[in-house]
Amino acid sequence: MAFKKVCSLGEVPEGEALRVELFDEPIALFNLDGEILATQDRCTHGDWSLADGFLENGVIECTLHWGKFCVRTGKVKAPPACAALTVYPVKVEGNDVYVDFESGKVND
């Protein structure tokens, strides 16, 4: 695994999302009850940032066409989205958030 530091923990307030980019790959970070989760930032239905969406109960809602995804698994929760998101391993060390960009996977 190749974890890379992407931000500090304070940059992702609880219940919020943050868009980060490393190696030209946009990633959305989500703070779900103190747990940091990471998915691809782009909605699979339209070219839109999920970090700008609405996060509620572990589900992110895209503001372009209102598709919904589980931020833990990447699975589609509501159409028009029809393809799951890539999810990435995350670790927090002290105040630093790391994402393993090389080990992302899609859970169909």
Tab-separated table of C-alpha atoms in Angstrom:
chain	number	residue	atom	x	y	z
A	1	MET	CA	0.000	0.000	0.000
A	2	ALA	CA	1.212	3.472	-0.865
A	3	PHE	CA	-0.459	5.922	1.479
A	4	LYS	CA	0.008	9.625	0.708
A	5	LYS	CA	-0.785	12.502	3.037
A	6	VAL	CA	-3.697	14.510	1.625
A	7	CYS	CA	-4.738	16.902	4.410
A	8	SER	CA	-4.975	17.466	8.132
A	9	LEU	CA	-7.868	16.035	10.126
A	10	GLY	CA	-9.183	19.520	10.935
A	11	GLU	CA	-9.758	20.216	7.239
A	12	VAL	CA	-12.600	17.661	7.167
A	13	PRO	CA	-15.134	18.691	9.844
A	14	GLU	CA	-17.580	16.067	11.100
A	15	GLY	CA	-20.500	15.618	8.710
A	16	GLU	CA	-18.642	17.408	5.901
A	17	ALA	CA	-16.679	16.536	2.766
A	18	LEU	CA	-13.428	17.804	1.258
A	19	ARG	CA	-12.097	17.458	-2.287
A	20	VAL	CA	-8.386	16.682	-2.543
A	21	GLU	CA	-6.217	15.871	-5.529
A	22	LEU	CA	-3.019	13.900	-5.852
A	23	PHE	CA	-1.499	12.625	-9.092
A	24	ASP	CA	-4.336	14.391	-10.981
A	25	GLU	CA	-6.891	12.137	-9.258
A	26	PRO	CA	-9.749	13.986	-7.502
A	27	ILE	CA	-10.811	12.257	-4.283
A	28	ALA	CA	-13.685	13.108	-1.938
A	29	LEU	CA	-12.999	12.728	1.779
A	30	PHE	CA	-15.944	12.381	4.149
A	31	ASN	CA	-15.996	12.719	7.936
A	32	LEU	CA	-18.692	10.337	9.107
A	33	ASP	CA	-18.999	10.522	12.904
A	34	GLY	CA	-15.239	11.020	13.232
A	35	GLU	CA	-14.301	8.317	10.717
A	36	ILE	CA	-12.637	9.542	7.517
A	37	LEU	CA	-13.716	7.771	4.328
A	38	ALA	CA	-12.572	8.328	0.732
A	39	THR	CA	-14.197	7.795	-2.670
A	40	GLN	CA	-13.608	9.068	-6.163
A	41	ASP	CA	-14.837	12.652	-6.276
A	42	ARG	CA	-16.641	12.460	-9.613
A	43	CYS	CA	-20.204	11.190	-9.798
A	44	THR	CA	-20.467	8.140	-12.063
A	45	HIS	CA	-23.602	9.551	-13.693
A	46	GLY	CA	-22.317	13.039	-14.553
A	47	ASP	CA	-19.015	14.901	-14.368
A	48	TRP	CA	-19.734	16.556	-11.009
A	49	SER	CA	-17.918	16.834	-7.671
A	50	LEU	CA	-19.413	14.695	-4.915
A	51	ALA	CA	-17.535	16.681	-2.258
A	52	ASP	CA	-19.978	19.495	-3.058
A	53	GLY	CA	-22.937	17.204	-2.360
A	54	PHE	CA	-25.115	16.617	0.687
A	55	LEU	CA	-23.846	14.066	3.235
A	56	GLU	CA	-26.461	12.442	5.465
A	57	ASN	CA	-26.398	9.108	7.318
A	58	GLY	CA	-23.398	7.858	5.356
A	59	VAL	CA	-24.919	8.684	1.967
A	60	ILE	CA	-23.642	11.415	-0.352
A	61	GLU	CA	-26.140	13.025	-2.714
A	62	CYS	CA	-24.804	14.512	-5.945
A	63	THR	CA	-26.160	18.009	-6.521
A	64	LEU	CA	-26.216	17.663	-10.317
A	65	HIS	CA	-28.935	15.012	-10.780
A	66	TRP	CA	-29.517	13.854	-7.165
A	67	GLY	CA	-27.961	10.403	-7.470
A	68	LYS	CA	-26.906	8.910	-4.118
A	69	PHE	CA	-23.992	6.717	-3.030
A	70	CYS	CA	-22.929	4.998	0.191
A	71	VAL	CA	-19.617	6.603	1.207
A	72	ARG	CA	-18.454	3.394	2.960
A	73	THR	CA	-18.957	0.999	0.057
A	74	GLY	CA	-19.375	3.282	-2.961
A	75	LYS	CA	-22.578	1.433	-3.879
A	76	VAL	CA	-25.414	3.274	-5.604
A	77	LYS	CA	-28.279	4.146	-3.254
A	78	ALA	CA	-30.520	6.111	-5.667
A	79	PRO	CA	-30.721	6.716	-9.428
A	80	PRO	CA	-29.929	8.171	-11.856
A	81	ALA	CA	-26.501	6.924	-10.754
A	82	CYS	CA	-26.016	3.349	-11.961
A	83	ALA	CA	-22.321	2.553	-11.357
A	84	ALA	CA	-20.602	2.289	-7.983
A	85	LEU	CA	-17.828	4.631	-6.873
A	86	THR	CA	-14.217	3.664	-6.347
A	87	VAL	CA	-13.438	3.641	-2.613
A	88	TYR	CA	-9.948	4.115	-1.187
A	89	PRO	CA	-8.265	2.944	2.027
A	90	VAL	CA	-7.706	5.754	4.545
A	91	LYS	CA	-5.583	5.988	7.657
A	92	VAL	CA	-5.222	8.783	10.180
A	93	GLU	CA	-1.956	9.246	12.051
A	94	GLY	CA	-2.072	11.979	14.642
A	95	ASN	CA	-3.597	14.951	12.823
A	96	ASP	CA	-2.676	13.753	9.313
A	97	VAL	CA	-5.015	12.008	6.846
A	98	TYR	CA	-3.508	9.553	4.348
A	99	VAL	CA	-5.149	7.901	1.324
A	100	ASP	CA	-3.876	4.872	-0.585
A	101	PHE	CA	-4.597	5.939	-4.160
A	102	GLU	CA	-3.188	2.723	-5.620
A	103	SER	CA	-5.552	0.379	-3.763
A	104	GLY	CA	-8.912	1.850	-4.737
A	105	LYS	CA	-11.634	-0.662	-5.560
A	106	VAL	CA	-15.192	-0.750	-6.836
A	107	ASN	CA	-17.701	-2.795	-4.808
A	108	ASP	CA	-20.407	-3.766	-7.290
